[in-house]
Amino acid sequence: MTSTVLFDGTFEGFLTIVHNHYYEKIRPDFIEIEDYYQQRFDTKYYFTITDEKKAEKVSNAIVEKISQADAHLIYMAFLSSNPNKFYDMYKYLILGFKYGEEISKHTEINSVLNTINIARNVGREVGRVREFVRFSETSTGVFYSDISPDNNILMPVAEFFVDRFGSMNFVIHDVKRDIAAIFDTKCCYFREVPKDIEIILSKDEKNYQKLWSGYHRSAANQERANKKLQRLFLPMKYRKHMTEFKYHESENKFELI
């Protein structure tokens, strides 16, 4: 009979599972979020109660006994939308406490290689989303940007802009997950956002967007346009969030405006 550990889906909950591996001898074959698991008849279930003290102990141990780089790698992997990530991350850490900072070199082990690849995929998306974020001034003076990343990367994206725009009030809204990072020049908060929220732009912002869009279209050489190359460097999924592009419903595609 196999064993499955269920938890609340938080990073602290995941680290609690690692703690329980050593101190409660719970060693799962599967790790799933309790709200989404599919019950199996041939498995024994363990429900993990998130314990922040246990999680902190494991977090500190990762840095001290493996490395700071591996702590970051595990966190980035956790942000992935890959549904199979938890068990690979779990095995990575268990092996990491055995091999230390050499663990990342053991790519012959599937769980190690999978975790590294998952984290790299998340890191690449963080970099791309940062490049394509476009802030618009709202009628209240707060700057707003919407994103819809494949992975749950709102926090590292927001941290990037907090460091660079520390004197600006802004909101970065993940419309796919209905959450937003709200920065008031002092603290950054993460809140759920209603699906029907209305964003009202300032008059100056509307004029700016019209001018910028017109410039962007006039500067493009349509006769020499290489649509395939454009999509390679700027995928379609990012364009709906950018001032430079506009959705033409009649043509059902994104085009320069």
PDB file of C-alpha atoms in Angstrom:
ATOM      1  CA  MET A   1       0.000   0.000   0.000  1.00  0.00           C
ATOM      2  CA  THR A   2       1.273   3.459  -0.888  1.00  0.00           C
ATOM      3  CA  SER A   3       1.076   6.547   1.302  1.00  0.00           C
ATOM      4  CA  THR A   4      -0.085  10.047   0.381  1.00  0.00           C
ATOM      5  CA  VAL A   5       0.489  13.209   2.379  1.00  0.00           C
ATOM      6  CA  LEU A   6      -2.118  15.944   2.029  1.00  0.00           C
ATOM      7  CA  PHE A   7      -1.458  19.567   2.976  1.00  0.00           C
ATOM      8  CA  ASP A   8      -2.903  23.055   2.553  1.00  0.00           C
ATOM      9  CA  GLY A   9      -0.782  24.022  -0.468  1.00  0.00           C
ATOM     10  CA  THR A  10       1.317  26.656   1.326  1.00  0.00           C
ATOM     11  CA  PHE A  11       5.104  26.784   1.256  1.00  0.00           C
ATOM     12  CA  GLU A  12       5.134  26.474   5.056  1.00  0.00           C
ATOM     13  CA  GLY A  13       2.919  23.399   4.751  1.00  0.00           C
ATOM     14  CA  PHE A  14       5.341  21.807   2.317  1.00  0.00           C
ATOM     15  CA  LEU A  15       8.292  22.460   4.637  1.00  0.00           C
ATOM     16  CA  THR A  16       6.284  20.916   7.480  1.00  0.00           C
ATOM     17  CA  ILE A  17       6.049  17.715   5.402  1.00  0.00           C
ATOM     18  CA  VAL A  18       9.856  17.655   5.158  1.00  0.00           C
ATOM     19  CA  HIS A  19      10.098  18.130   8.930  1.00  0.00           C
ATOM     20  CA  ASN A  20       7.675  15.248   9.536  1.00  0.00           C
ATOM     21  CA  HIS A  21       9.804  12.984   7.339  1.00  0.00           C
ATOM     22  CA  TYR A  22      12.515  13.082   9.993  1.00  0.00           C
ATOM     23  CA  TYR A  23      10.648  13.563  13.250  1.00  0.00           C
ATOM     24  CA  GLU A  24       7.434  11.605  12.646  1.00  0.00           C
ATOM     25  CA  LYS A  25       8.813   9.127  10.094  1.00  0.00           C
ATOM     26  CA  ILE A  26       6.067   9.966   7.576  1.00  0.00           C
ATOM     27  CA  ARG A  27       7.592   9.176   4.203  1.00  0.00           C
ATOM     28  CA  PRO A  28       5.050   9.581   1.397  1.00  0.00           C
ATOM     29  CA  ASP A  29       4.899   8.168  -2.097  1.00  0.00           C
ATOM     30  CA  PHE A  30       2.682  11.066  -3.173  1.00  0.00           C
ATOM     31  CA  ILE A  31       2.169  14.645  -1.974  1.00  0.00           C
ATOM     32  CA  GLU A  32      -1.019  16.481  -2.899  1.00  0.00           C
ATOM     33  CA  ILE A  33      -3.015  19.555  -1.908  1.00  0.00           C
ATOM     34  CA  GLU A  34      -5.967  18.436   0.209  1.00  0.00           C
ATOM     35  CA  ASP A  35      -8.509  20.527  -1.725  1.00  0.00           C
ATOM     36  CA  TYR A  36      -7.688  18.879  -5.051  1.00  0.00           C
ATOM     37  CA  TYR A  37      -6.617  15.281  -4.410  1.00  0.00           C
ATOM     38  CA  GLN A  38      -8.254  12.307  -6.107  1.00  0.00           C
ATOM     39  CA  GLN A  39      -8.923   9.569  -3.566  1.00  0.00           C
ATOM     40  CA  ARG A  40      -7.320   6.191  -4.213  1.00  0.00           C
ATOM     41  CA  PHE A  41      -8.279   2.913  -2.528  1.00  0.00           C
ATOM     42  CA  ASP A  42      -4.739   1.529  -2.359  1.00  0.00           C
ATOM     43  CA  THR A  43      -3.162   4.353  -0.372  1.00  0.00           C
ATOM     44  CA  LYS A  44      -2.981   5.503   3.227  1.00  0.00           C
ATOM     45  CA  TYR A  45      -3.573   9.228   3.755  1.00  0.00           C
ATOM     46  CA  TYR A  46      -1.798  11.534   6.183  1.00  0.00           C
ATOM     47  CA  PHE A  47      -3.130  15.055   6.734  1.00  0.00           C
ATOM     48  CA  THR A  48      -0.378  17.560   7.491  1.00  0.00           C
ATOM     49  CA  ILE A  49      -1.134  20.496   9.767  1.00  0.00           C
ATOM     50  CA  THR A  50       1.030  23.455   8.787  1.00  0.00           C
ATOM     51  CA  ASP A  51       3.393  24.438  11.582  1.00  0.00           C
ATOM     52  CA  GLU A  52       5.328  27.661  11.044  1.00  0.00           C
ATOM     53  CA  LYS A  53       7.954  26.783  13.650  1.00  0.00           C
ATOM     54  CA  LYS A  54       8.669  23.462  11.960  1.00  0.00           C
ATOM     55  CA  ALA A  55       8.741  25.202   8.588  1.00  0.00           C
ATOM     56  CA  GLU A  56      11.207  27.804   9.847  1.00  0.00           C
ATOM     57  CA  LYS A  57      13.430  25.082  11.246  1.00  0.00           C
ATOM     58  CA  VAL A  58      13.527  23.313   7.876  1.00  0.00           C
ATOM     59  CA  SER A  59      14.052  26.592   6.014  1.00  0.00           C
ATOM     60  CA  ASN A  60      17.077  27.416   8.150  1.00  0.00           C
ATOM     61  CA  ALA A  61      18.410  23.882   7.760  1.00  0.00           C
ATOM     62  CA  ILE A  62      18.235  24.111   3.948  1.00  0.00           C
ATOM     63  CA  VAL A  63      20.459  27.199   4.002  1.00  0.00           C
ATOM     64  CA  GLU A  64      22.875  25.817   6.589  1.00  0.00           C
ATOM     65  CA  LYS A  65      23.167  22.183   5.431  1.00  0.00           C
ATOM     66  CA  ILE A  66      22.591  22.517   1.688  1.00  0.00           C
ATOM     67  CA  SER A  67      22.934  26.094   0.396  1.00  0.00           C
ATOM     68  CA  GLN A  68      21.230  29.458  -0.011  1.00  0.00           C
ATOM     69  CA  ALA A  69      21.061  28.808  -3.759  1.00  0.00           C
ATOM     70  CA  ASP A  70      19.145  25.580  -3.189  1.00  0.00           C
ATOM     71  CA  ALA A  71      16.746  27.355  -0.821  1.00  0.00           C
ATOM     72  CA  HIS A  72      15.984  29.796  -3.631  1.00  0.00           C
ATOM     73  CA  LEU A  73      15.682  26.966  -6.154  1.00  0.00           C
ATOM     74  CA  ILE A  74      13.116  25.144  -4.015  1.00  0.00           C
ATOM     75  CA  TYR A  75      11.087  28.324  -3.551  1.00  0.00           C
ATOM     76  CA  MET A  76      11.082  29.025  -7.290  1.00  0.00           C
ATOM     77  CA  ALA A  77      10.011  25.435  -8.007  1.00  0.00           C
ATOM     78  CA  PHE A  78       7.187  25.835  -5.488  1.00  0.00           C
ATOM     79  CA  LEU A  79       5.790  28.738  -7.542  1.00  0.00           C
ATOM     80  CA  SER A  80       5.391  26.473 -10.569  1.00  0.00           C
ATOM     81  CA  SER A  81       1.975  25.427 -11.866  1.00  0.00           C
ATOM     82  CA  ASN A  82       3.369  21.922 -12.471  1.00  0.00           C
ATOM     83  CA  PRO A  83       1.030  19.591 -10.512  1.00  0.00           C
ATOM     84  CA  ASN A  84       3.768  16.999  -9.966  1.00  0.00           C
ATOM     85  CA  LYS A  85       6.298  19.334  -8.391  1.00  0.00           C
ATOM     86  CA  PHE A  86       5.797  18.551  -4.700  1.00  0.00           C
ATOM     87  CA  TYR A  87       7.170  15.020  -4.608  1.00  0.00           C
ATOM     88  CA  ASP A  88      10.204  15.951  -6.713  1.00  0.00           C
ATOM     89  CA  MET A  89      10.917  18.926  -4.435  1.00  0.00           C
ATOM     90  CA  TYR A  90      10.517  16.731  -1.368  1.00  0.00           C
ATOM     91  CA  LYS A  91      12.970  14.139  -2.690  1.00  0.00           C
ATOM     92  CA  TYR A  92      15.385  16.909  -3.713  1.00  0.00           C
ATOM     93  CA  LEU A  93      15.516  18.190  -0.132  1.00  0.00           C
ATOM     94  CA  ILE A  94      15.818  14.752   1.470  1.00  0.00           C
ATOM     95  CA  LEU A  95      18.726  13.972  -0.841  1.00  0.00           C
ATOM     96  CA  GLY A  96      20.067  17.486  -0.311  1.00  0.00           C
ATOM     97  CA  PHE A  97      20.427  16.898   3.413  1.00  0.00           C
ATOM     98  CA  LYS A  98      22.452  13.803   2.485  1.00  0.00           C
ATOM     99  CA  TYR A  99      24.692  15.249  -0.233  1.00  0.00           C
ATOM    100  CA  GLY A 100      24.819  18.898   0.872  1.00  0.00           C
ATOM    101  CA  GLU A 101      25.549  21.579  -1.703  1.00  0.00           C
ATOM    102  CA  GLU A 102      26.587  18.889  -4.194  1.00  0.00           C
ATOM    103  CA  ILE A 103      22.949  17.839  -4.650  1.00  0.00           C
ATOM    104  CA  SER A 104      22.399  20.019  -7.730  1.00  0.00           C
ATOM    105  CA  LYS A 105      25.134  18.074  -9.535  1.00  0.00           C
ATOM    106  CA  HIS A 106      23.267  14.775  -9.208  1.00  0.00           C
ATOM    107  CA  THR A 107      21.154  15.285 -12.293  1.00  0.00           C
ATOM    108  CA  GLU A 108      21.174  11.543 -12.951  1.00  0.00           C
ATOM    109  CA  ILE A 109      18.466  11.391 -10.260  1.00  0.00           C
ATOM    110  CA  ASN A 110      15.070  12.172 -11.793  1.00  0.00           C
ATOM    111  CA  SER A 111      13.748  14.174  -8.850  1.00  0.00           C
ATOM    112  CA  VAL A 112      16.839  16.383  -8.843  1.00  0.00           C
ATOM    113  CA  LEU A 113      16.732  17.036 -12.574  1.00  0.00           C
ATOM    114  CA  ASN A 114      12.967  17.611 -12.541  1.00  0.00           C
ATOM    115  CA  THR A 115      13.184  20.114  -9.690  1.00  0.00           C
ATOM    116  CA  ILE A 116      15.990  22.042 -11.365  1.00  0.00           C
ATOM    117  CA  ASN A 117      14.090  22.192 -14.663  1.00  0.00           C
ATOM    118  CA  ILE A 118      10.869  23.292 -12.965  1.00  0.00           C
ATOM    119  CA  ALA A 119      12.672  26.081 -11.086  1.00  0.00           C
ATOM    120  CA  ARG A 120      14.446  27.236 -14.246  1.00  0.00           C
ATOM    121  CA  ASN A 121      11.144  27.389 -16.114  1.00  0.00           C
ATOM    122  CA  VAL A 122       9.704  29.608 -13.385  1.00  0.00           C
ATOM    123  CA  GLY A 123      12.812  31.802 -13.363  1.00  0.00           C
ATOM    124  CA  ARG A 124      12.599  32.318 -17.112  1.00  0.00           C
ATOM    125  CA  GLU A 125       8.987  33.391 -16.858  1.00  0.00           C
ATOM    126  CA  VAL A 126       9.760  35.820 -14.025  1.00  0.00           C
ATOM    127  CA  GLY A 127      12.356  37.460 -16.267  1.00  0.00           C
ATOM    128  CA  ARG A 128      10.021  37.702 -19.238  1.00  0.00           C
ATOM    129  CA  VAL A 129       7.072  39.055 -17.281  1.00  0.00           C
ATOM    130  CA  ARG A 130       9.281  41.729 -15.714  1.00  0.00           C
ATOM    131  CA  GLU A 131      10.199  42.913 -19.217  1.00  0.00           C
ATOM    132  CA  PHE A 132       6.610  43.161 -20.392  1.00  0.00           C
ATOM    133  CA  VAL A 133       4.954  44.791 -17.364  1.00  0.00           C
ATOM    134  CA  ARG A 134       3.311  48.086 -18.362  1.00  0.00           C
ATOM    135  CA  PHE A 135       2.034  50.469 -15.683  1.00  0.00           C
ATOM    136  CA  SER A 136      -0.891  52.792 -16.350  1.00  0.00           C
ATOM    137  CA  GLU A 137      -1.860  55.732 -14.150  1.00  0.00           C
ATOM    138  CA  THR A 138      -5.376  55.403 -12.729  1.00  0.00           C
ATOM    139  CA  SER A 139      -7.759  58.208 -11.815  1.00  0.00           C
ATOM    140  CA  THR A 140      -6.631  57.887  -8.166  1.00  0.00           C
ATOM    141  CA  GLY A 141      -2.959  58.365  -9.047  1.00  0.00           C
ATOM    142  CA  VAL A 142      -2.056  54.743  -8.361  1.00  0.00           C
ATOM    143  CA  PHE A 143      -0.186  52.945 -11.149  1.00  0.00           C
ATOM    144  CA  TYR A 144      -1.756  49.685 -12.299  1.00  0.00           C
ATOM    145  CA  SER A 145      -0.521  46.725 -14.336  1.00  0.00           C
ATOM    146  CA  ASP A 146      -2.165  43.404 -15.110  1.00  0.00           C
ATOM    147  CA  ILE A 147      -0.390  40.121 -15.828  1.00  0.00           C
ATOM    148  CA  SER A 148      -1.519  36.523 -16.415  1.00  0.00           C
ATOM    149  CA  PRO A 149       1.563  34.297 -16.008  1.00  0.00           C
ATOM    150  CA  ASP A 150       1.527  30.525 -16.353  1.00  0.00           C
ATOM    151  CA  ASN A 151       3.126  30.162 -12.918  1.00  0.00           C
ATOM    152  CA  ASN A 152       2.280  31.817  -9.600  1.00  0.00           C
ATOM    153  CA  ILE A 153       5.075  34.397  -9.804  1.00  0.00           C
ATOM    154  CA  LEU A 154       3.359  37.556  -8.561  1.00  0.00           C
ATOM    155  CA  MET A 155       5.589  37.817  -5.478  1.00  0.00           C
ATOM    156  CA  PRO A 156       9.019  37.799  -7.205  1.00  0.00           C
ATOM    157  CA  VAL A 157       7.697  40.091  -9.934  1.00  0.00           C
ATOM    158  CA  ALA A 158       6.359  42.542  -7.345  1.00  0.00           C
ATOM    159  CA  GLU A 159       9.609  42.410  -5.341  1.00  0.00           C
ATOM    160  CA  PHE A 160      11.507  43.425  -8.458  1.00  0.00           C
ATOM    161  CA  PHE A 161       9.427  46.596  -8.915  1.00  0.00           C
ATOM    162  CA  VAL A 162       9.365  47.429  -5.200  1.00  0.00           C
ATOM    163  CA  ASP A 163      13.166  47.632  -5.336  1.00  0.00           C
ATOM    164  CA  ARG A 164      13.095  49.923  -8.382  1.00  0.00           C
ATOM    165  CA  PHE A 165       9.996  52.061  -7.830  1.00  0.00           C
ATOM    166  CA  GLY A 166      10.073  52.487  -4.084  1.00  0.00           C
ATOM    167  CA  SER A 167       8.507  55.949  -4.216  1.00  0.00           C
ATOM    168  CA  MET A 168       5.566  54.957  -6.445  1.00  0.00           C
ATOM    169  CA  ASN A 169       2.177  53.605  -5.369  1.00  0.00           C
ATOM    170  CA  PHE A 170       1.371  50.684  -7.643  1.00  0.00           C
ATOM    171  CA  VAL A 171      -0.717  47.556  -8.083  1.00  0.00           C
ATOM    172  CA  ILE A 172       0.286  44.464 -10.054  1.00  0.00           C
ATOM    173  CA  HIS A 173      -2.772  42.337 -10.708  1.00  0.00           C
ATOM    174  CA  ASP A 174      -2.557  38.633 -11.586  1.00  0.00           C
ATOM    175  CA  VAL A 175      -5.856  38.361 -13.439  1.00  0.00           C
ATOM    176  CA  LYS A 176      -5.540  34.582 -13.872  1.00  0.00           C
ATOM    177  CA  ARG A 177      -5.475  33.977 -10.100  1.00  0.00           C
ATOM    178  CA  ASP A 178      -7.466  37.037  -8.962  1.00  0.00           C
ATOM    179  CA  ILE A 179      -4.730  38.278  -6.641  1.00  0.00           C
ATOM    180  CA  ALA A 180      -2.825  41.554  -6.576  1.00  0.00           C
ATOM    181  CA  ALA A 181       0.357  42.981  -5.092  1.00  0.00           C
ATOM    182  CA  ILE A 182      -0.400  46.406  -3.632  1.00  0.00           C
ATOM    183  CA  PHE A 183       2.545  48.672  -2.823  1.00  0.00           C
ATOM    184  CA  ASP A 184       2.038  51.936  -0.899  1.00  0.00           C
ATOM    185  CA  THR A 185       5.732  53.032  -0.864  1.00  0.00           C
ATOM    186  CA  LYS A 186       6.144  51.432   2.578  1.00  0.00           C
ATOM    187  CA  CYS A 187       4.789  47.903   2.454  1.00  0.00           C
ATOM    188  CA  CYS A 188       3.710  45.424  -0.202  1.00  0.00           C
ATOM    189  CA  TYR A 189       0.467  43.560   0.451  1.00  0.00           C
ATOM    190  CA  PHE A 190      -1.044  40.623  -1.400  1.00  0.00           C
ATOM    191  CA  ARG A 191      -4.819  40.564  -1.640  1.00  0.00           C
ATOM    192  CA  GLU A 192      -7.586  38.726  -3.478  1.00  0.00           C
ATOM    193  CA  VAL A 193      -9.234  40.832  -6.173  1.00  0.00           C
ATOM    194  CA  PRO A 194     -12.852  40.578  -7.431  1.00  0.00           C
ATOM    195  CA  LYS A 195     -13.221  39.380 -11.005  1.00  0.00           C
ATOM    196  CA  ASP A 196     -15.418  42.346 -11.924  1.00  0.00           C
ATOM    197  CA  ILE A 197     -13.055  45.043 -10.651  1.00  0.00           C
ATOM    198  CA  GLU A 198     -13.113  48.189 -12.814  1.00  0.00           C
ATOM    199  CA  ILE A 199      -9.911  50.119 -13.516  1.00  0.00           C
ATOM    200  CA  ILE A 200     -10.427  53.770 -14.478  1.00  0.00           C
ATOM    201  CA  LEU A 201      -7.466  55.439 -16.164  1.00  0.00           C
ATOM    202  CA  SER A 202      -6.577  59.082 -15.672  1.00  0.00           C
ATOM    203  CA  LYS A 203      -7.217  61.473 -18.558  1.00  0.00           C
ATOM    204  CA  ASP A 204      -3.485  62.062 -19.041  1.00  0.00           C
ATOM    205  CA  GLU A 205      -2.889  58.300 -19.169  1.00  0.00           C
ATOM    206  CA  LYS A 206      -5.499  57.839 -21.901  1.00  0.00           C
ATOM    207  CA  ASN A 207      -3.863  60.543 -23.997  1.00  0.00           C
ATOM    208  CA  TYR A 208      -0.417  59.096 -23.392  1.00  0.00           C
ATOM    209  CA  GLN A 209      -1.511  55.609 -24.432  1.00  0.00           C
ATOM    210  CA  LYS A 210      -3.085  56.963 -27.596  1.00  0.00           C
ATOM    211  CA  LEU A 211       0.126  58.817 -28.497  1.00  0.00           C
ATOM    212  CA  TRP A 212       2.376  55.893 -27.630  1.00  0.00           C
ATOM    213  CA  SER A 213       0.271  53.407 -29.588  1.00  0.00           C
ATOM    214  CA  GLY A 214       0.253  55.704 -32.615  1.00  0.00           C
ATOM    215  CA  TYR A 215       4.009  56.152 -32.458  1.00  0.00           C
ATOM    216  CA  HIS A 216       4.585  52.427 -32.118  1.00  0.00           C
ATOM    217  CA  ARG A 217       2.457  51.700 -35.158  1.00  0.00           C
ATOM    218  CA  SER A 218       3.998  54.423 -37.306  1.00  0.00           C
ATOM    219  CA  ALA A 219       7.525  53.315 -36.383  1.00  0.00           C
ATOM    220  CA  ALA A 220       6.861  49.737 -37.507  1.00  0.00           C
ATOM    221  CA  ASN A 221       7.771  48.846 -41.066  1.00  0.00           C
ATOM    222  CA  GLN A 222       4.732  46.774 -42.057  1.00  0.00           C
ATOM    223  CA  GLU A 223       6.216  45.853 -45.455  1.00  0.00           C
ATOM    224  CA  ARG A 224       9.137  44.114 -43.757  1.00  0.00           C
ATOM    225  CA  ALA A 225       7.215  42.729 -40.799  1.00  0.00           C
ATOM    226  CA  ASN A 226       8.243  39.214 -39.766  1.00  0.00           C
ATOM    227  CA  LYS A 227       5.280  37.927 -37.747  1.00  0.00           C
ATOM    228  CA  LYS A 228       6.948  34.603 -36.959  1.00  0.00           C
ATOM    229  CA  LEU A 229      10.015  36.316 -35.514  1.00  0.00           C
ATOM    230  CA  GLN A 230       7.822  38.781 -33.591  1.00  0.00           C
ATOM    231  CA  ARG A 231       5.999  35.925 -31.891  1.00  0.00           C
ATOM    232  CA  LEU A 232       9.307  34.266 -31.015  1.00  0.00           C
ATOM    233  CA  PHE A 233      10.602  37.309 -29.123  1.00  0.00           C
ATOM    234  CA  LEU A 234       7.219  38.549 -27.913  1.00  0.00           C
ATOM    235  CA  PRO A 235       4.696  35.712 -27.448  1.00  0.00           C
ATOM    236  CA  MET A 236       1.037  36.492 -28.040  1.00  0.00           C
ATOM    237  CA  LYS A 237       0.062  35.831 -24.418  1.00  0.00           C
ATOM    238  CA  TYR A 238       2.005  38.892 -23.234  1.00  0.00           C
ATOM    239  CA  ARG A 239       0.620  41.353 -25.778  1.00  0.00           C
ATOM    240  CA  LYS A 240      -2.850  41.726 -24.281  1.00  0.00           C
ATOM    241  CA  HIS A 241      -1.229  43.400 -21.267  1.00  0.00           C
ATOM    242  CA  MET A 242       0.919  45.826 -23.263  1.00  0.00           C
ATOM    243  CA  THR A 243       0.076  49.352 -24.342  1.00  0.00           C
ATOM    244  CA  GLU A 244       1.747  48.786 -27.700  1.00  0.00           C
ATOM    245  CA  PHE A 245      -0.774  46.122 -28.740  1.00  0.00           C
ATOM    246  CA  LYS A 246      -4.482  46.011 -29.158  1.00  0.00           C
ATOM    247  CA  TYR A 247      -6.916  43.149 -29.569  1.00  0.00           C
ATOM    248  CA  HIS A 248      -8.946  43.301 -32.769  1.00  0.00           C
ATOM    249  CA  GLU A 249     -12.015  41.194 -32.105  1.00  0.00           C
ATOM    250  CA  SER A 250     -13.059  41.235 -35.745  1.00  0.00           C
ATOM    251  CA  GLU A 251      -9.756  39.625 -36.776  1.00  0.00           C
ATOM    252  CA  ASN A 252      -9.444  37.501 -33.615  1.00  0.00           C
ATOM    253  CA  LYS A 253      -5.741  38.239 -33.259  1.00  0.00           C
ATOM    254  CA  PHE A 254      -3.290  40.648 -31.721  1.00  0.00           C
ATOM    255  CA  GLU A 255      -1.794  43.330 -33.912  1.00  0.00           C
ATOM    256  CA  LEU A 256       0.284  46.456 -33.559  1.00  0.00           C
ATOM    257  CA  ILE A 257      -1.783  49.610 -33.062  1.00  0.00           C
TER     258      ILE A 257
END
